[in-house]
JSON list of C-alpha atoms in Angstrom, two decimals:
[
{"chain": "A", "resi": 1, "resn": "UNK", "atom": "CA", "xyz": [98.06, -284.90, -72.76]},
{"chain": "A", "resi": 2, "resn": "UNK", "atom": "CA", "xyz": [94.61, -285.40, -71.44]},
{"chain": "A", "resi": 3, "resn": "UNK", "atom": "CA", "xyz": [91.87, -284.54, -74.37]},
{"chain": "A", "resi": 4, "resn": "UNK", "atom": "CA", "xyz": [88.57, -283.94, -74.23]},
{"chain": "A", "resi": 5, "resn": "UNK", "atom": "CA", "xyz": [86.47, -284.57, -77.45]},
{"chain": "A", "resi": 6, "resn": "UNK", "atom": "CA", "xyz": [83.04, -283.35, -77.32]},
{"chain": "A", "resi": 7, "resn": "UNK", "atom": "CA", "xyz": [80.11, -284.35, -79.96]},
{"chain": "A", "resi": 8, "resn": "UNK", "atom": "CA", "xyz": [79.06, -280.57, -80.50]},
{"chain": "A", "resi": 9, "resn": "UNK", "atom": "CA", "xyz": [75.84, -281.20, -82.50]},
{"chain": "A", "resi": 10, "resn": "UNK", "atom": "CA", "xyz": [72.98, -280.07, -79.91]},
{"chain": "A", "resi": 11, "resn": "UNK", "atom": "CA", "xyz": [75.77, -280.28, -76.62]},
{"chain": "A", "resi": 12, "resn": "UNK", "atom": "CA", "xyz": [74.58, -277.76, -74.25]},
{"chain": "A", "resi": 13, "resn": "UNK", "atom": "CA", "xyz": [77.22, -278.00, -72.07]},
{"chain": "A", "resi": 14, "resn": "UNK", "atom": "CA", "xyz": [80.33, -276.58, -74.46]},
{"chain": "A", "resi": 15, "resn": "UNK", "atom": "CA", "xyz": [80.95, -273.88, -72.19]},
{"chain": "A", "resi": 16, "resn": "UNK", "atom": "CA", "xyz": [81.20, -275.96, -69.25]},
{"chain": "A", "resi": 17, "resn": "UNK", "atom": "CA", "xyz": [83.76, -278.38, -70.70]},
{"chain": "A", "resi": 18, "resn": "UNK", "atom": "CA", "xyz": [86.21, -275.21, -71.72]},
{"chain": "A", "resi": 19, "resn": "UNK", "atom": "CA", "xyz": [86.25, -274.09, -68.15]},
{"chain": "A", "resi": 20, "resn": "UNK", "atom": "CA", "xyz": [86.94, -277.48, -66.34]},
{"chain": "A", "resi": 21, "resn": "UNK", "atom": "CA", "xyz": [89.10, -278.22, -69.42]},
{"chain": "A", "resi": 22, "resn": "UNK", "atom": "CA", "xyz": [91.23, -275.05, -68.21]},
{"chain": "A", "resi": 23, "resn": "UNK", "atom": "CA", "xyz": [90.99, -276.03, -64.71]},
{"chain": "A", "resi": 24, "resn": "UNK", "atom": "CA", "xyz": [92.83, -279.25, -65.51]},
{"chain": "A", "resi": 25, "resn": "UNK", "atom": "CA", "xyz": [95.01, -278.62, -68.87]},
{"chain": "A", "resi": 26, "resn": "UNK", "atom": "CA", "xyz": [93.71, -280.50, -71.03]},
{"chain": "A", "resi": 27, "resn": "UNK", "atom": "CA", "xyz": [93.05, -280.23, -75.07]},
{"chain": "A", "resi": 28, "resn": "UNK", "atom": "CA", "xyz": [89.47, -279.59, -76.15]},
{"chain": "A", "resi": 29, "resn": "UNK", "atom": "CA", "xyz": [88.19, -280.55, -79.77]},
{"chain": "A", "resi": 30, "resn": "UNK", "atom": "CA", "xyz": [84.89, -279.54, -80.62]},
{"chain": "A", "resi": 31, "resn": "UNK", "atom": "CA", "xyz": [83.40, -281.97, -83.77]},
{"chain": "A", "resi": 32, "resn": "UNK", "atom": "CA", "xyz": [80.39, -280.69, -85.34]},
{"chain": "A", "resi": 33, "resn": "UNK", "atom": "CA", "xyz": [78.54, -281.29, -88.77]},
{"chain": "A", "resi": 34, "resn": "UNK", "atom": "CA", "xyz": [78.67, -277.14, -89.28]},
{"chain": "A", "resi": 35, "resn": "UNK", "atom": "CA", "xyz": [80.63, -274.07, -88.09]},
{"chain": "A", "resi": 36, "resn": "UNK", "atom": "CA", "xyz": [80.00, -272.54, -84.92]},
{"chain": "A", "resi": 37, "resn": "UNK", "atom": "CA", "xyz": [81.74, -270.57, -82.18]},
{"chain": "A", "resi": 38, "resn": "UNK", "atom": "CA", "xyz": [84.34, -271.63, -79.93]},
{"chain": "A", "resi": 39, "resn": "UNK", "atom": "CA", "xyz": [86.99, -269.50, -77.97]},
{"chain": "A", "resi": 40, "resn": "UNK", "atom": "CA", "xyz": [89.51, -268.53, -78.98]},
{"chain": "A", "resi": 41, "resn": "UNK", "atom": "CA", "xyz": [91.98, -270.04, -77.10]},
{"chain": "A", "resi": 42, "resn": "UNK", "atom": "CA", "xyz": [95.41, -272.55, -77.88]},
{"chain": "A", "resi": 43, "resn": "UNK", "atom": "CA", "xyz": [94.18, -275.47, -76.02]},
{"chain": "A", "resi": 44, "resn": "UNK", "atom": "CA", "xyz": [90.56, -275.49, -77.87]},
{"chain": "A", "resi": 45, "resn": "UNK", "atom": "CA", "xyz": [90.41, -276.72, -81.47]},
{"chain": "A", "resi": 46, "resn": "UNK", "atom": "CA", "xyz": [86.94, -276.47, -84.07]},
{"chain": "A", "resi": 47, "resn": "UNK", "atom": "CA", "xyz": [87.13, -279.17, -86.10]},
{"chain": "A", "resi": 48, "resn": "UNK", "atom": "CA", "xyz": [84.19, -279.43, -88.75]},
{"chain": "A", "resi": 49, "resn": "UNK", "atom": "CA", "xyz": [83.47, -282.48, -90.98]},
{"chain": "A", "resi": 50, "resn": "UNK", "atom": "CA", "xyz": [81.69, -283.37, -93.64]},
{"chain": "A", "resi": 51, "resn": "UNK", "atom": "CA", "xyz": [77.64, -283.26, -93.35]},
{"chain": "A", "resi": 52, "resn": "UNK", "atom": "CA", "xyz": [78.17, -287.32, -94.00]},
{"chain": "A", "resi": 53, "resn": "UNK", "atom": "CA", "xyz": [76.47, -289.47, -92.16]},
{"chain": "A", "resi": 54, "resn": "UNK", "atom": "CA", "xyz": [78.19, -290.25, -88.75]},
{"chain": "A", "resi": 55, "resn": "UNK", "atom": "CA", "xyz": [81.04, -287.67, -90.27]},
{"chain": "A", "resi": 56, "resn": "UNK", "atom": "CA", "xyz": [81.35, -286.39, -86.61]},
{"chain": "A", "resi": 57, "resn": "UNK", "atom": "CA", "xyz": [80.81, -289.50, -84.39]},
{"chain": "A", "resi": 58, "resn": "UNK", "atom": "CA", "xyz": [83.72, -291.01, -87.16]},
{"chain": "A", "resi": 59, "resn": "UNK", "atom": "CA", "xyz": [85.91, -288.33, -86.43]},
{"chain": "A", "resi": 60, "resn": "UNK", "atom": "CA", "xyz": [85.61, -288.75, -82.86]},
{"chain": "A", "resi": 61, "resn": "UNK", "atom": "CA", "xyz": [85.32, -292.45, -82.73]},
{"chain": "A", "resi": 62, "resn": "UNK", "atom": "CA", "xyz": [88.93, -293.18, -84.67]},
{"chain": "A", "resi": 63, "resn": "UNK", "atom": "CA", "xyz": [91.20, -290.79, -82.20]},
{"chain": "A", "resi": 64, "resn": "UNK", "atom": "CA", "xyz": [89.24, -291.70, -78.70]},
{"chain": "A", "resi": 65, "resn": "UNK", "atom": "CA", "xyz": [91.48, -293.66, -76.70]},
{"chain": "A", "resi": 66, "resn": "UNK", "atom": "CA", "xyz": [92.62, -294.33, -72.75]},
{"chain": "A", "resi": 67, "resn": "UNK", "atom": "CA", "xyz": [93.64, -290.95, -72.62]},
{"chain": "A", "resi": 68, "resn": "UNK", "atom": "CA", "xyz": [90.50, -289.30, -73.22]},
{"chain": "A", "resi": 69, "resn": "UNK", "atom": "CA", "xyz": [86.75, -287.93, -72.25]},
{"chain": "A", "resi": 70, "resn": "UNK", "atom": "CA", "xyz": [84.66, -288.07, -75.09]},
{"chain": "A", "resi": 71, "resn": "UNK", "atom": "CA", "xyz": [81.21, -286.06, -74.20]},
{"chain": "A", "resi": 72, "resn": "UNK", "atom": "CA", "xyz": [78.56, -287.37, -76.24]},
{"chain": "A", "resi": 73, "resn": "UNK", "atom": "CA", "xyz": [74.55, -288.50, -76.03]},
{"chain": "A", "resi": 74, "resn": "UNK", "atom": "CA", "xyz": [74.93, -290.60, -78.56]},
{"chain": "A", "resi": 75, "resn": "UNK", "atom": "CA", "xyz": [74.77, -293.80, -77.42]},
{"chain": "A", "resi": 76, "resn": "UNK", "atom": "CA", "xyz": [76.48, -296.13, -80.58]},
{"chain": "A", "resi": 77, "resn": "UNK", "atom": "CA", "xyz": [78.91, -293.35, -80.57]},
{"chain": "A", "resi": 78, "resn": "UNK", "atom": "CA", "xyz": [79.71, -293.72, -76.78]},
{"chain": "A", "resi": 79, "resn": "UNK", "atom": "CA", "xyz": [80.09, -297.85, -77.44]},
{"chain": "A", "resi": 80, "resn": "UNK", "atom": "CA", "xyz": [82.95, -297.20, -80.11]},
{"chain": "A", "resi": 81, "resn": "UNK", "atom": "CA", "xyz": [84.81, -294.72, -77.29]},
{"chain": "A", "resi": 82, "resn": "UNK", "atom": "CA", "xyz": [84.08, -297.22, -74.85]},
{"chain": "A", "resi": 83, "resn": "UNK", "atom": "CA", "xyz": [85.78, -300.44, -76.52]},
{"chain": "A", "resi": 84, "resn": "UNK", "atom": "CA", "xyz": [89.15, -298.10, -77.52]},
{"chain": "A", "resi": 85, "resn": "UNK", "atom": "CA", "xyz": [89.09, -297.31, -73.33]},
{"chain": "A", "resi": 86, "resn": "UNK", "atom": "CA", "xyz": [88.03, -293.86, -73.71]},
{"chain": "A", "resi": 87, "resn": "UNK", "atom": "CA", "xyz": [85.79, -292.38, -70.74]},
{"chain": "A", "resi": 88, "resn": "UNK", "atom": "CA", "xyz": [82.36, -291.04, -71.78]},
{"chain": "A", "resi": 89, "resn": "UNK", "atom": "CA", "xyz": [80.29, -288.91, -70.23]},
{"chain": "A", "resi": 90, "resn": "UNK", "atom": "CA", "xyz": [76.92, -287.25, -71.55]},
{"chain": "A", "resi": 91, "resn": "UNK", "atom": "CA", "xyz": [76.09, -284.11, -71.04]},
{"chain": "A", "resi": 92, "resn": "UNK", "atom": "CA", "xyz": [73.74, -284.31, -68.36]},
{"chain": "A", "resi": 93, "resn": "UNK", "atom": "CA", "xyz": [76.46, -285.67, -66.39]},
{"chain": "A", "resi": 94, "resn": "UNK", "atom": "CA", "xyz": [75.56, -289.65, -66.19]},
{"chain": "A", "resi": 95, "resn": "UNK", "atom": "CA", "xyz": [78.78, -291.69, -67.76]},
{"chain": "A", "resi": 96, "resn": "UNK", "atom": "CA", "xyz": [78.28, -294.37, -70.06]},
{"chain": "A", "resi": 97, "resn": "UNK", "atom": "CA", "xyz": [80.18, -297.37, -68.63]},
{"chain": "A", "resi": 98, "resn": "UNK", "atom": "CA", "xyz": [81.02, -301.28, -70.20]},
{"chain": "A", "resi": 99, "resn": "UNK", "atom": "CA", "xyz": [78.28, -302.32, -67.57]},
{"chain": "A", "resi": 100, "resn": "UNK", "atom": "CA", "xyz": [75.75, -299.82, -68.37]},
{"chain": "A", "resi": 101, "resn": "UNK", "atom": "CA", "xyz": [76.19, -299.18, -72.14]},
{"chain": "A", "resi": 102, "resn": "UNK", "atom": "CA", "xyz": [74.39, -302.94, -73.16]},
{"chain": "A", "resi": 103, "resn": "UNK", "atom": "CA", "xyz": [71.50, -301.84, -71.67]},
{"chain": "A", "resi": 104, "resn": "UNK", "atom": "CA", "xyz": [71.24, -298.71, -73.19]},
{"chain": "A", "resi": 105, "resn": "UNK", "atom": "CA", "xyz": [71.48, -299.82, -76.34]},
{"chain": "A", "resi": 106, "resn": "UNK", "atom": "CA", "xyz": [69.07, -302.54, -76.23]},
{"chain": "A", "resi": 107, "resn": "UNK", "atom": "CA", "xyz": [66.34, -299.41, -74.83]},
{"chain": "A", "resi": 108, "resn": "UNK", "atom": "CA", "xyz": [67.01, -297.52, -77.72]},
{"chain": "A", "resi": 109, "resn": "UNK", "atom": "CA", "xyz": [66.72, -300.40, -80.19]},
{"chain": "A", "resi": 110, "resn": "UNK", "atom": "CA", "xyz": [63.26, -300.83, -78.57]},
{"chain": "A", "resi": 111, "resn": "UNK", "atom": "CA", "xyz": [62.48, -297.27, -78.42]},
{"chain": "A", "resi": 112, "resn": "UNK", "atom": "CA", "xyz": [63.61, -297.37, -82.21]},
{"chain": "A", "resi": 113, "resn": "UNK", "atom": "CA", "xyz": [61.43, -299.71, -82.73]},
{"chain": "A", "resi": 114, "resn": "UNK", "atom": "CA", "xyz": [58.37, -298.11, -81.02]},
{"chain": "A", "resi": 115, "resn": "UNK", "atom": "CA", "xyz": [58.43, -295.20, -82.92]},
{"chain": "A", "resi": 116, "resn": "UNK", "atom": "CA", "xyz": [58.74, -297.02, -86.34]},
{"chain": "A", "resi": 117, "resn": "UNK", "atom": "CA", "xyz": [55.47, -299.10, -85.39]},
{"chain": "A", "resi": 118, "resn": "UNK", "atom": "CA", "xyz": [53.31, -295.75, -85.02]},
{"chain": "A", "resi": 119, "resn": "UNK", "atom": "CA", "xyz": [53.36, -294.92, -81.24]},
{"chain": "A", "resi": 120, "resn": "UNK", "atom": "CA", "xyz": [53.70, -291.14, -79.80]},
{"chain": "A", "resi": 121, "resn": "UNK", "atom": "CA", "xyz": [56.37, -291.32, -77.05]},
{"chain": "A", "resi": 122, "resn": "UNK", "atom": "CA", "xyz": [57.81, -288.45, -75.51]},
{"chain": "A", "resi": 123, "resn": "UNK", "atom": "CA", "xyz": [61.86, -287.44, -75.71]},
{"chain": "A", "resi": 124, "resn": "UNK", "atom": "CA", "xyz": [63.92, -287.40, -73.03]},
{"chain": "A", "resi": 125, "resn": "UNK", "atom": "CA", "xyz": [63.10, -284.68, -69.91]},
{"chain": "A", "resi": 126, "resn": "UNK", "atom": "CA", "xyz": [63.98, -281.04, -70.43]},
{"chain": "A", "resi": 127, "resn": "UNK", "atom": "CA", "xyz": [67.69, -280.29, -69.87]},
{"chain": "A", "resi": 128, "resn": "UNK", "atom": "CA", "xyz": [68.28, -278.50, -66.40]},
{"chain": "A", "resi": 129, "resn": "UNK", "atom": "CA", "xyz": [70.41, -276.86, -63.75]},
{"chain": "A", "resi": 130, "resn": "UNK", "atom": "CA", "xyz": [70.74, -280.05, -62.11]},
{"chain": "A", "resi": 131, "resn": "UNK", "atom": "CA", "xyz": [71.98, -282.12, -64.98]},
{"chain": "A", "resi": 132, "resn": "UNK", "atom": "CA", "xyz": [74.55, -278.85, -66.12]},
{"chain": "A", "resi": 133, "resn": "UNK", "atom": "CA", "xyz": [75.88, -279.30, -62.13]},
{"chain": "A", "resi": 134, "resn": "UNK", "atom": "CA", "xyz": [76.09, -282.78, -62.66]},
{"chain": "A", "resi": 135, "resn": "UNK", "atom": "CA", "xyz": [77.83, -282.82, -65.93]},
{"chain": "A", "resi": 136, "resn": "UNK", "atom": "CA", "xyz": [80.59, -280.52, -64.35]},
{"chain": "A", "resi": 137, "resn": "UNK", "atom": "CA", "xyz": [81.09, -283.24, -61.17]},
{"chain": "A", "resi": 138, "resn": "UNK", "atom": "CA", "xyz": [81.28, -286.11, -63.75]},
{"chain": "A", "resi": 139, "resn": "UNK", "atom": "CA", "xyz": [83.94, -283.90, -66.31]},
{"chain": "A", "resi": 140, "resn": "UNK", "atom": "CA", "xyz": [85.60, -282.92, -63.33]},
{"chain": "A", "resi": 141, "resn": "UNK", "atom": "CA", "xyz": [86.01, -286.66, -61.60]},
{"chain": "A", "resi": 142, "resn": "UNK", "atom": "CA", "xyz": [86.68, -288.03, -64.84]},
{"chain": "A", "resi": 143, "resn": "UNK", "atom": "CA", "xyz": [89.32, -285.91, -65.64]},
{"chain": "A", "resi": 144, "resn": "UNK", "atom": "CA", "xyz": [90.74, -286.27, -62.58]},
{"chain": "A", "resi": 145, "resn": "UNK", "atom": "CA", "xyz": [91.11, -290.33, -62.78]},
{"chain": "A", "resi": 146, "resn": "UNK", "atom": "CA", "xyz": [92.28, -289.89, -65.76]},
{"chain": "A", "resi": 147, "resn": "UNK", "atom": "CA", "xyz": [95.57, -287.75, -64.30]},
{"chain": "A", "resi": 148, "resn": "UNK", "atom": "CA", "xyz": [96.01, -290.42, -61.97]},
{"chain": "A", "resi": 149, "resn": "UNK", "atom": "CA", "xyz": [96.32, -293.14, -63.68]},
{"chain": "A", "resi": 150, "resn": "UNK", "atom": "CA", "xyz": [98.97, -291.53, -65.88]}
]
């Protein structure tokens, strides 16, 4: 069965992912830190960890594989999907690929960097309508390779 494993700390597209999840049948687990709402529905499972460090992103990490979309913005956390074969997606909609997650890394390791040496930057753009409609074509398409190619 198709899964879907979404990083739940801060995602602001949860509701989105149950409804294409429906659309398509597949299994839903929600990893977060703390307890929190979900439906209540059989295909759509809460799991809560530990307040650990990377206790989620762990979780997630060790049962991603080919047959899954793991939604995440976290960008170490979509490497370790990417190398078991999972698909990730973030949730305003652009996917993390092999060829795009090197670079990404190395920004935030400069960003990182940045920050620790004193300078004011700003965070990323305000989340919008456009990224929500994007997220939902890049679940959607995702979800839909990944029937095929079963």
């Amino acid at each position: 069965m198709i899964r879907i494993l979404v990083d739940a700390d801060a995602c602001p597209v949860k509701d989105e992912v149950y409804r294409v999840a429906e659309r398509h049948g597949a299994q839903v687990s929600v990893v977060s830190n703390s307890h929190f709402r979900v439906p209540l529905l059989p295909w759509v499972e809460r799991v809560v960890v530990s307040d650990g460090f990377d206790a989620a992103d762990d979780w997630i990490a060790e049962r991603a594989d080919q047959d899954c979309v793991v939604v995440t913005a976290d960008i170490l956390l979509a490497d370790r999907c990417l190398k078991v074969g999972a698909v990730v997606v973030a949730p305003n909609g652009k996917p993390f690929t092999t060829a795009s997650i090197g670079g990404a890394i190395a920004t935030r390791a400069i960003m990182a960097d940045l920050r620790a040496g004193g300078e004011q930057l700003g965070g990323p753009p305000p989340f919008g309508k456009a990224d929500r409609s994007r997220f939902l074509q890049s679940l959607d398409a995702a979800l839909v390779r990944l029937a095929r190619q079963r």
